[in-house]
mmCIF file of C-alpha atoms and ligand atoms in Angstrom:
data_model
loop_
_atom_site.group_PDB
_atom_site.id
_atom_site.type_symbol
_atom_site.label_atom_id
_atom_site.label_comp_id
_atom_site.label_asym_id
_atom_site.label_seq_id
_atom_site.Cartn_x
_atom_site.Cartn_y
_atom_site.Cartn_z
ATOM 1 C CA MET W 47 127.405 116.017 79.908
ATOM 2 C CA PRO W 48 126.433 119.429 80.269
ATOM 3 C CA VAL W 49 127.558 121.093 84.095
ATOM 4 C CA ALA W 50 127.078 124.385 85.696
ATOM 5 C CA VAL W 51 131.037 125.366 86.052
ATOM 6 C CA TYR W 52 131.563 127.915 88.908
ATOM 7 C CA ARG W 53 134.157 130.654 86.845
ATOM 8 C CA GLY W 54 134.623 133.563 89.104
ATOM 9 C CA LYS W 55 132.777 136.025 91.634
ATOM 10 C CA GLY W 56 129.107 136.473 90.531
ATOM 11 C CA ASP W 57 129.512 133.984 86.915
ATOM 12 C CA ILE W 58 128.334 130.910 86.508
ATOM 13 C CA ALA W 59 128.474 129.087 82.928
ATOM 14 C CA LEU W 60 127.088 126.401 81.353
ATOM 15 C CA ASP W 61 129.868 123.811 79.985
ATOM 16 C CA GLU W 62 130.421 120.526 78.700
ATOM 17 C CA LYS W 63 131.818 117.410 80.364
ATOM 18 C CA PRO W 64 132.959 113.767 79.346
ATOM 19 C CA VAL W 65 131.120 111.627 81.787
ATOM 20 C CA PRO W 66 132.725 110.812 84.903
ATOM 21 C CA THR W 67 133.410 107.218 86.238
ATOM 22 C CA PRO W 68 132.961 105.953 89.121
ATOM 23 C CA GLY W 69 135.652 104.217 91.182
ATOM 24 C CA ALA W 70 135.989 102.218 93.595
ATOM 25 C CA GLY W 71 133.399 102.210 96.181
ATOM 26 C CA GLU W 72 131.729 104.376 93.685
ATOM 27 C CA VAL W 73 128.450 104.998 91.996
ATOM 28 C CA LEU W 74 127.551 107.212 88.985
ATOM 29 C CA VAL W 75 124.180 108.856 89.173
ATOM 30 C CA GLU W 76 121.705 110.529 86.330
ATOM 31 C CA VAL W 77 120.691 113.646 88.667
ATOM 32 C CA SER W 78 116.968 114.037 88.235
ATOM 33 C CA HIS W 79 116.542 117.131 90.368
ATOM 34 C CA CYS W 80 118.986 119.185 92.690
ATOM 35 C CA GLY W 81 118.989 122.158 94.933
ATOM 36 C CA VAL W 82 120.325 125.451 95.488
ATOM 37 C CA CYS W 83 121.574 126.225 98.495
ATOM 38 C CA GLY W 84 122.718 128.882 100.233
ATOM 39 C CA THR W 85 126.109 127.735 100.693
ATOM 40 C CA ASP W 86 126.065 127.603 96.473
ATOM 41 C CA ILE W 87 125.100 131.424 96.820
ATOM 42 C CA HIS W 88 127.337 132.252 99.080
ATOM 43 C CA MET W 89 130.032 130.099 96.816
ATOM 44 C CA VAL W 90 128.437 132.383 93.786
ATOM 45 C CA LEU W 91 128.042 135.302 94.844
ATOM 46 C CA GLU W 92 130.468 136.029 97.174
ATOM 47 C CA GLY W 93 132.986 134.678 95.216
ATOM 48 C CA TRP W 94 134.291 131.909 98.436
ATOM 49 C CA GLY W 95 134.988 128.799 95.864
ATOM 50 C CA PRO W 96 137.514 128.154 93.836
ATOM 51 C CA PRO W 97 136.780 129.222 89.679
ATOM 52 C CA GLY W 98 136.648 125.265 88.370
ATOM 53 C CA ILE W 99 134.975 124.111 90.605
ATOM 54 C CA VAL W 100 130.589 122.546 90.042
ATOM 55 C CA GLY W 101 128.821 122.989 92.749
ATOM 56 C CA GLY W 102 125.446 121.078 93.827
ATOM 57 C CA HIS W 103 124.782 118.927 96.677
ATOM 58 C CA GLU W 104 121.296 119.006 97.208
ATOM 59 C CA TRP W 105 120.140 116.333 94.601
ATOM 60 C CA SER W 106 118.274 113.303 93.731
ATOM 61 C CA GLY W 107 118.547 110.504 90.703
ATOM 62 C CA ARG W 108 119.220 107.399 89.307
ATOM 63 C CA ILE W 109 122.253 104.549 89.884
ATOM 64 C CA ALA W 110 123.406 104.499 85.992
ATOM 65 C CA ALA W 111 126.708 102.433 86.993
ATOM 66 C CA ILE W 112 128.209 101.221 89.600
ATOM 67 C CA GLY W 113 132.118 100.792 90.289
ATOM 68 C CA LEU W 114 133.935 97.966 92.045
ATOM 69 C CA GLU W 115 133.880 97.360 95.530
ATOM 70 C CA VAL W 116 130.419 97.975 95.566
ATOM 71 C CA ASP W 117 127.118 95.631 97.154
ATOM 72 C CA GLY W 118 123.467 96.061 97.495
ATOM 73 C CA TRP W 119 122.889 98.985 94.730
ATOM 74 C CA ALA W 120 121.509 98.320 91.269
ATOM 75 C CA VAL W 121 121.737 100.500 88.078
ATOM 76 C CA GLY W 122 118.283 102.049 88.206
ATOM 77 C CA ASP W 123 117.849 102.289 91.766
ATOM 78 C CA ALA W 124 116.450 105.806 93.081
ATOM 79 C CA VAL W 125 118.720 107.336 95.512
ATOM 80 C CA VAL W 126 119.831 110.558 97.684
ATOM 81 C CA GLY W 127 123.367 110.972 98.441
ATOM 82 C CA GLY W 128 126.332 112.384 99.053
ATOM 83 C CA GLU W 129 125.456 111.848 102.807
ATOM 84 C CA LEU W 130 128.750 112.589 104.839
ATOM 85 C CA VAL W 131 128.638 109.628 106.742
ATOM 86 C CA GLY W 132 132.215 110.341 109.175
ATOM 87 C CA CYS W 133 135.131 107.990 109.180
ATOM 88 C CA GLY W 134 133.376 105.551 111.550
ATOM 89 C CA ALA W 135 136.687 105.441 113.660
ATOM 90 C CA CYS W 136 137.584 108.938 115.505
ATOM 91 C CA ARG W 137 135.871 110.541 118.519
ATOM 92 C CA MET W 138 133.591 112.306 117.331
ATOM 93 C CA CYS W 139 132.220 109.674 114.736
ATOM 94 C CA ALA W 140 132.022 107.243 118.605
ATOM 95 C CA SER W 141 130.186 109.575 119.902
ATOM 96 C CA SER W 142 127.477 109.798 117.149
ATOM 97 C CA ARG W 143 128.172 113.312 115.976
ATOM 98 C CA PRO W 144 129.837 112.158 112.189
ATOM 99 C CA SER W 145 129.704 116.271 111.133
ATOM 100 C CA LEU W 146 132.244 116.910 113.485
ATOM 101 C CA CYS W 147 134.553 113.891 112.253
ATOM 102 C CA GLU W 148 137.865 114.364 113.012
ATOM 103 C CA TYR W 149 138.659 114.072 108.644
ATOM 104 C CA ARG W 150 135.593 115.338 107.111
ATOM 105 C CA PRO W 151 136.482 117.289 103.962
ATOM 106 C CA PRO W 152 136.834 120.860 103.376
ATOM 107 C CA VAL W 153 134.142 123.035 103.126
ATOM 108 C CA THR W 154 134.548 123.994 99.631
ATOM 109 C CA GLY W 155 133.728 120.085 99.095
ATOM 110 C CA ASP W 156 136.113 116.950 98.880
ATOM 111 C CA GLY W 157 137.509 117.505 95.138
ATOM 112 C CA HIS W 158 134.759 116.037 93.038
ATOM 113 C CA ASP W 159 131.810 117.843 91.069
ATOM 114 C CA GLY W 160 128.751 118.814 92.221
ATOM 115 C CA ALA W 161 125.039 117.949 90.274
ATOM 116 C CA PHE W 162 124.774 121.247 88.850
ATOM 117 C CA ALA W 163 125.169 118.621 86.269
ATOM 118 C CA GLN W 164 123.656 115.683 84.181
ATOM 119 C CA PHE W 165 126.249 112.946 86.124
ATOM 120 C CA ILE W 166 127.712 112.849 89.547
ATOM 121 C CA VAL W 167 130.104 110.346 90.579
ATOM 122 C CA THR W 168 129.163 109.655 94.309
ATOM 123 C CA ALA W 169 130.401 107.837 97.496
ATOM 124 C CA ALA W 170 128.065 104.247 97.729
ATOM 125 C CA ALA W 171 128.333 104.507 101.263
ATOM 126 C CA GLY W 172 126.864 107.993 101.281
ATOM 127 C CA LEU W 173 123.555 106.900 99.470
ATOM 128 C CA VAL W 174 120.151 106.168 100.733
ATOM 129 C CA PRO W 175 117.530 104.978 98.848
ATOM 130 C CA VAL W 176 114.014 106.834 98.247
ATOM 131 C CA HIS W 177 111.212 105.403 99.245
ATOM 132 C CA ASP W 178 108.487 103.945 96.644
ATOM 133 C CA GLY W 179 105.696 106.626 96.411
ATOM 134 C CA VAL W 180 108.511 109.301 97.142
ATOM 135 C CA SER W 181 109.029 111.114 93.622
ATOM 136 C CA LEU W 182 112.655 112.122 92.867
ATOM 137 C CA ARG W 183 111.611 115.561 93.144
ATOM 138 C CA ASN W 184 110.327 115.743 96.725
ATOM 139 C CA ALA W 185 113.619 113.344 97.739
ATOM 140 C CA ALA W 186 116.184 116.304 96.588
ATOM 141 C CA LEU W 187 114.715 118.077 99.546
ATOM 142 C CA THR W 188 116.251 114.758 101.970
ATOM 143 C CA GLU W 189 119.523 117.036 102.646
ATOM 144 C CA PRO W 190 118.959 120.295 103.581
ATOM 145 C CA LEU W 191 116.372 118.685 105.897
ATOM 146 C CA ALA W 192 118.627 116.879 107.363
ATOM 147 C CA VAL W 193 120.392 120.366 107.938
ATOM 148 C CA ALA W 194 117.028 121.489 109.631
ATOM 149 C CA MET W 195 116.633 118.515 111.546
ATOM 150 C CA HIS W 196 120.383 118.756 112.496
ATOM 151 C CA ALA W 197 119.377 122.405 114.259
ATOM 152 C CA VAL W 198 116.755 121.013 115.435
ATOM 153 C CA THR W 199 119.026 118.823 117.492
ATOM 154 C CA GLN W 200 121.713 120.993 118.472
ATOM 155 C CA ALA W 201 118.444 123.293 119.396
ATOM 156 C CA ALA W 202 117.343 120.304 121.573
ATOM 157 C CA VAL W 203 114.417 121.743 121.790
ATOM 158 C CA ARG W 204 110.792 119.664 123.746
ATOM 159 C CA PRO W 205 107.564 119.955 122.376
ATOM 160 C CA GLY W 206 106.038 122.799 124.217
ATOM 161 C CA ASP W 207 108.924 124.741 124.182
ATOM 162 C CA ARG W 208 108.664 128.447 122.449
ATOM 163 C CA VAL W 209 111.413 128.402 119.408
ATOM 164 C CA LEU W 210 112.600 131.890 117.453
ATOM 165 C CA VAL W 211 113.957 131.089 113.350
ATOM 166 C CA THR W 212 114.845 133.853 112.438
ATOM 167 C CA GLY W 213 115.374 134.324 108.540
ATOM 168 C CA ALA W 214 112.383 132.503 106.701
ATOM 169 C CA GLY W 215 114.158 131.577 102.974
ATOM 170 C CA PRO W 216 114.423 127.871 102.041
ATOM 171 C CA ILE W 217 116.742 126.347 105.386
ATOM 172 C CA GLY W 218 114.060 128.616 108.126
ATOM 173 C CA LEU W 219 111.298 127.425 105.841
ATOM 174 C CA LEU W 220 112.329 123.947 106.460
ATOM 175 C CA ALA W 221 113.802 124.368 110.171
ATOM 176 C CA VAL W 222 109.995 125.463 111.014
ATOM 177 C CA ALA W 223 108.441 122.036 109.413
ATOM 178 C CA ALA W 224 111.590 120.273 111.493
ATOM 179 C CA LEU W 225 110.520 121.837 114.577
ATOM 180 C CA ARG W 226 106.984 121.182 113.703
ATOM 181 C CA GLY W 227 107.781 117.111 112.849
ATOM 182 C CA CYS W 228 108.955 117.212 116.023
ATOM 183 C CA GLY W 229 106.300 118.512 118.255
ATOM 184 C CA VAL W 230 107.598 122.013 118.780
ATOM 185 C CA GLU W 231 104.186 124.886 117.791
ATOM 186 C CA ASP W 232 105.091 127.680 119.483
ATOM 187 C CA ILE W 233 107.130 128.758 116.627
ATOM 188 C CA VAL W 234 108.005 132.696 115.956
ATOM 189 C CA VAL W 235 109.400 133.389 113.126
ATOM 190 C CA SER W 236 111.258 137.149 112.109
ATOM 191 C CA GLU W 237 111.969 137.553 108.311
ATOM 192 C CA PRO W 238 111.601 141.203 106.579
ATOM 193 C CA THR W 239 109.857 139.465 103.417
ATOM 194 C CA LYS W 240 106.332 139.504 103.867
ATOM 195 C CA GLY W 241 105.561 136.989 101.045
ATOM 196 C CA ARG W 242 108.666 134.684 103.165
ATOM 197 C CA ARG W 243 106.780 135.311 106.011
ATOM 198 C CA GLN W 244 103.503 134.790 104.931
ATOM 199 C CA ARG W 245 104.883 131.065 103.610
ATOM 200 C CA ALA W 246 106.203 130.512 107.084
ATOM 201 C CA LEU W 247 102.761 130.596 108.448
ATOM 202 C CA ALA W 248 101.425 128.006 106.048
ATOM 203 C CA VAL W 249 104.439 126.009 106.783
ATOM 204 C CA GLY W 250 103.503 125.845 110.368
ATOM 205 C CA ALA W 251 104.826 128.895 112.546
ATOM 206 C CA ALA W 252 102.275 130.130 115.228
ATOM 207 C CA ARG W 253 103.583 133.846 114.339
ATOM 208 C CA ALA W 254 105.398 135.717 111.894
ATOM 209 C CA VAL W 255 106.757 138.763 112.607
ATOM 210 C CA GLU W 256 109.190 142.191 111.032
ATOM 211 C CA PRO W 257 112.791 141.605 112.733
ATOM 212 C CA THR W 258 112.319 145.083 113.833
ATOM 213 C CA ASP W 259 109.336 144.060 116.124
ATOM 214 C CA LEU W 260 112.491 142.264 118.538
ATOM 215 C CA ASP W 261 112.539 143.841 121.850
ATOM 216 C CA LYS W 262 116.159 144.812 122.256
ATOM 217 C CA PRO W 263 116.732 144.140 125.862
ATOM 218 C CA LEU W 264 119.105 147.528 127.072
ATOM 219 C CA MET W 265 120.608 145.295 130.033
ATOM 220 C CA PRO W 266 122.169 141.879 129.966
ATOM 221 C CA MET W 267 120.141 140.919 133.097
ATOM 222 C CA ASP W 268 117.051 141.774 131.130
ATOM 223 C CA LEU W 269 114.479 139.136 129.406
ATOM 224 C CA VAL W 270 112.455 139.962 126.784
ATOM 225 C CA ASP W 271 108.482 139.764 127.657
ATOM 226 C CA GLU W 272 108.214 136.106 126.126
ATOM 227 C CA PRO W 273 111.734 135.099 126.096
ATOM 228 C CA MET W 274 112.511 131.862 124.099
ATOM 229 C CA ASP W 275 113.865 128.399 125.011
ATOM 230 C CA ALA W 276 116.091 128.467 121.284
ATOM 231 C CA VAL W 277 117.130 130.816 118.705
ATOM 232 C CA LEU W 278 117.838 128.795 115.181
ATOM 233 C CA GLU W 279 119.559 132.081 113.272
ATOM 234 C CA CYS W 280 118.527 131.215 109.756
ATOM 235 C CA SER W 281 119.691 134.144 107.621
ATOM 236 C CA GLY W 282 123.530 134.872 108.379
ATOM 237 C CA ARG W 283 123.150 138.117 109.423
ATOM 238 C CA VAL W 284 124.798 139.633 111.836
ATOM 239 C CA GLU W 285 121.395 141.570 113.167
ATOM 240 C CA ALA W 286 119.657 138.709 113.417
ATOM 241 C CA MET W 287 122.779 136.563 115.170
ATOM 242 C CA GLU W 288 122.806 139.742 117.331
ATOM 243 C CA THR W 289 118.943 140.056 117.979
ATOM 244 C CA GLY W 290 118.589 136.515 118.567
ATOM 245 C CA LEU W 291 120.655 136.257 121.075
ATOM 246 C CA GLY W 292 118.922 138.725 123.231
ATOM 247 C CA GLN W 293 115.540 136.936 122.297
ATOM 248 C CA LEU W 294 116.798 133.715 125.094
ATOM 249 C CA ARG W 295 115.441 132.880 128.106
ATOM 250 C CA ARG W 296 117.432 131.982 130.819
ATOM 251 C CA GLY W 297 119.901 128.535 129.832
ATOM 252 C CA GLY W 298 118.544 129.520 126.025
ATOM 253 C CA ARG W 299 120.371 128.001 123.028
ATOM 254 C CA LEU W 300 120.946 129.777 120.094
ATOM 255 C CA VAL W 301 121.885 127.828 116.713
ATOM 256 C CA PHE W 302 124.069 129.260 113.985
ATOM 257 C CA VAL W 303 122.469 127.625 110.547
ATOM 258 C CA GLY W 304 122.749 130.054 108.177
ATOM 259 C CA THR W 305 126.393 131.471 107.411
ATOM 260 C CA GLY W 306 127.569 135.095 106.838
ATOM 261 C CA MET W 307 130.245 136.463 105.912
ATOM 262 C CA SER W 308 130.314 139.670 108.756
ATOM 263 C CA THR W 309 131.006 138.477 112.548
ATOM 264 C CA PRO W 310 128.374 139.700 114.818
ATOM 265 C CA ARG W 311 129.176 140.943 118.323
ATOM 266 C CA LEU W 312 127.482 138.924 121.180
ATOM 267 C CA ASP W 313 126.900 140.389 124.323
ATOM 268 C CA ASN W 314 129.010 137.924 126.839
ATOM 269 C CA ASN W 315 127.521 139.223 130.479
ATOM 270 C CA ARG W 316 124.181 138.233 128.834
ATOM 271 C CA ILE W 317 125.928 134.570 128.245
ATOM 272 C CA LEU W 318 127.126 134.551 131.249
ATOM 273 C CA LEU W 319 124.675 135.978 133.948
ATOM 274 C CA ASN W 320 122.205 134.043 131.732
ATOM 275 C CA GLU W 321 124.395 131.044 131.148
ATOM 276 C CA LEU W 322 123.189 130.830 127.638
ATOM 277 C CA VAL W 323 124.792 128.142 124.996
ATOM 278 C CA VAL W 324 125.813 129.662 121.511
ATOM 279 C CA THR W 325 126.351 126.667 119.168
ATOM 280 C CA GLY W 326 126.456 125.859 115.557
ATOM 281 C CA ALA W 327 124.796 123.357 113.143
ATOM 282 C CA TYR W 328 126.861 122.171 110.849
ATOM 283 C CA ASN W 329 125.761 118.923 108.222
ATOM 284 C CA TYR W 330 123.491 116.921 109.922
ATOM 285 C CA ASP W 331 122.871 114.059 112.864
ATOM 286 C CA ALA W 332 124.363 110.815 112.227
ATOM 287 C CA GLY W 333 121.821 109.003 109.914
ATOM 288 C CA GLY W 334 120.350 112.339 108.919
ATOM 289 C CA PHE W 335 119.743 111.827 105.583
ATOM 290 C CA THR W 336 117.137 108.560 106.195
ATOM 291 C CA ALA W 337 115.464 110.016 109.297
ATOM 292 C CA ALA W 338 114.820 113.156 106.805
ATOM 293 C CA ILE W 339 113.644 111.061 103.970
ATOM 294 C CA ASP W 340 111.364 109.239 106.464
ATOM 295 C CA LEU W 341 109.742 112.144 107.068
ATOM 296 C CA ILE W 342 109.768 113.350 104.190
ATOM 297 C CA ALA W 343 107.534 109.973 103.142
ATOM 298 C CA SER W 344 105.378 110.414 106.054
ATOM 299 C CA GLY W 345 103.879 113.019 104.234
ATOM 300 C CA GLN W 346 103.506 115.458 107.209
ATOM 301 C CA VAL W 347 106.305 117.417 105.413
ATOM 302 C CA PRO W 348 104.242 120.179 103.096
ATOM 303 C CA VAL W 349 106.725 119.867 100.206
ATOM 304 C CA ASP W 350 104.635 121.652 97.685
ATOM 305 C CA LEU W 351 104.884 124.873 100.381
ATOM 306 C CA LEU W 352 109.078 124.029 100.572
ATOM 307 C CA ILE W 353 110.025 124.176 97.043
ATOM 308 C CA GLU W 354 109.222 126.809 94.035
ATOM 309 C CA PRO W 355 107.070 125.715 91.710
ATOM 310 C CA ASP W 356 108.870 126.049 88.713
ATOM 311 C CA ASP W 357 112.502 124.255 87.733
ATOM 312 C CA ILE W 358 114.904 125.400 86.293
ATOM 313 C CA PRO W 359 117.107 124.850 83.753
ATOM 314 C CA LEU W 360 121.311 124.763 84.642
ATOM 315 C CA THR W 361 121.328 127.828 82.501
ATOM 316 C CA GLY W 362 118.844 129.617 84.401
ATOM 317 C CA LEU W 363 120.865 129.011 87.778
ATOM 318 C CA LEU W 364 122.454 132.281 87.975
ATOM 319 C CA ASP W 365 119.441 133.951 87.680
ATOM 320 C CA ALA W 366 117.707 132.446 90.507
ATOM 321 C CA MET W 367 120.462 132.609 92.795
ATOM 322 C CA HIS W 368 120.081 136.152 92.584
ATOM 323 C CA LYS W 369 116.366 136.276 93.106
ATOM 324 C CA LEU W 370 117.251 133.655 96.172
ATOM 325 C CA ALA W 371 119.698 136.078 97.825
ATOM 326 C CA ALA W 372 116.925 139.097 97.078
ATOM 327 C CA GLY W 373 114.043 137.334 98.936
ATOM 328 C CA GLU W 374 111.987 136.812 95.581
ATOM 329 C CA LEU W 375 112.058 133.257 95.404
ATOM 330 C CA VAL W 376 110.694 132.228 98.694
ATOM 331 C CA ALA W 377 111.401 128.353 99.155
ATOM 332 C CA LYS W 378 113.506 125.922 97.333
ATOM 333 C CA VAL W 379 114.310 126.026 94.085
ATOM 334 C CA LEU W 380 115.314 122.438 92.319
ATOM 335 C CA VAL W 381 117.804 122.482 88.986
ATOM 336 C CA VAL W 382 116.645 120.248 86.291
ATOM 337 C CA PRO W 383 120.347 119.674 84.813
ATOM 338 C CA GLU W 384 119.333 118.164 81.616
ATOM 339 C CA GLY W 385 119.372 121.081 80.018
HETATM 340 ZN ZN1 LIG Y 552 123.116 122.559 101.319
HETATM 341 ZN ZN1 LIG Y 553 135.527 110.808 112.442
#
């Protein structure tokens, strides 16, 4: 089967591998669509990944074969999967925080190949059925939407709150959609690229500004004129992290959603004097995939604005990663791996 293998920094190439066999508790899925994630881009363009890996974790497809000890699934079922459900027994899982499971796999993956491939083997425990009436193409948004919804959970926002989203790439746009999905309307997006600002407004932001438009209060006790209840930092950029902290009202929350290689300098006195909360959002809420695909099925999510119109083959992956990193592609890019 065709796969896109990461070979080293900036290098990803089409290769052939044997179709894998599902083990106990696993299924084989023929991949329909797989989204390109910021993590995939960091892995390839910045060289985070160990050479030889196959990325891609935002996939949808149909079950092609079933391993031993798997109940409730049939060949041909439309699924999304790869949801990390946690061990179910540790303190974090017991408090419904599977993203912090003490036994979660490393960030670089669990050793299984990802879905930039025609087939993927995956744990049956992490499968969620795709609703009738939801296309496999739209269903491929489940994982990143679940990530965005978890970021909203971490921001602890309520309808009526004012929220800043820094960075309107694919995950920032999904964050806007997730905020709208829970009734938040006063959403400001800060984003340097004009096309992405326009898209953010179309998805449901109330205002879109350039990052340089954001005030930088001088003293730690000073607040901006219209402070935010929460900031969802989706760009991974140091300036956005540092400026984002300065936009919060007293008691506000800064949530890191986008990963980045450089470390910000956060004003500790601003955090202290205003009792700001700085936290992160990793993976998803308990049951996050089900909540995300339910939201997609509800029709409330403007999927056509969140997915690039042209899907790409495996051979187009590196080019798409460069264009996403440069902001030339606005929304989520989907790979159709059949080649
Ligand atoms: Zn992702
Ligand atoms: Zn656990």
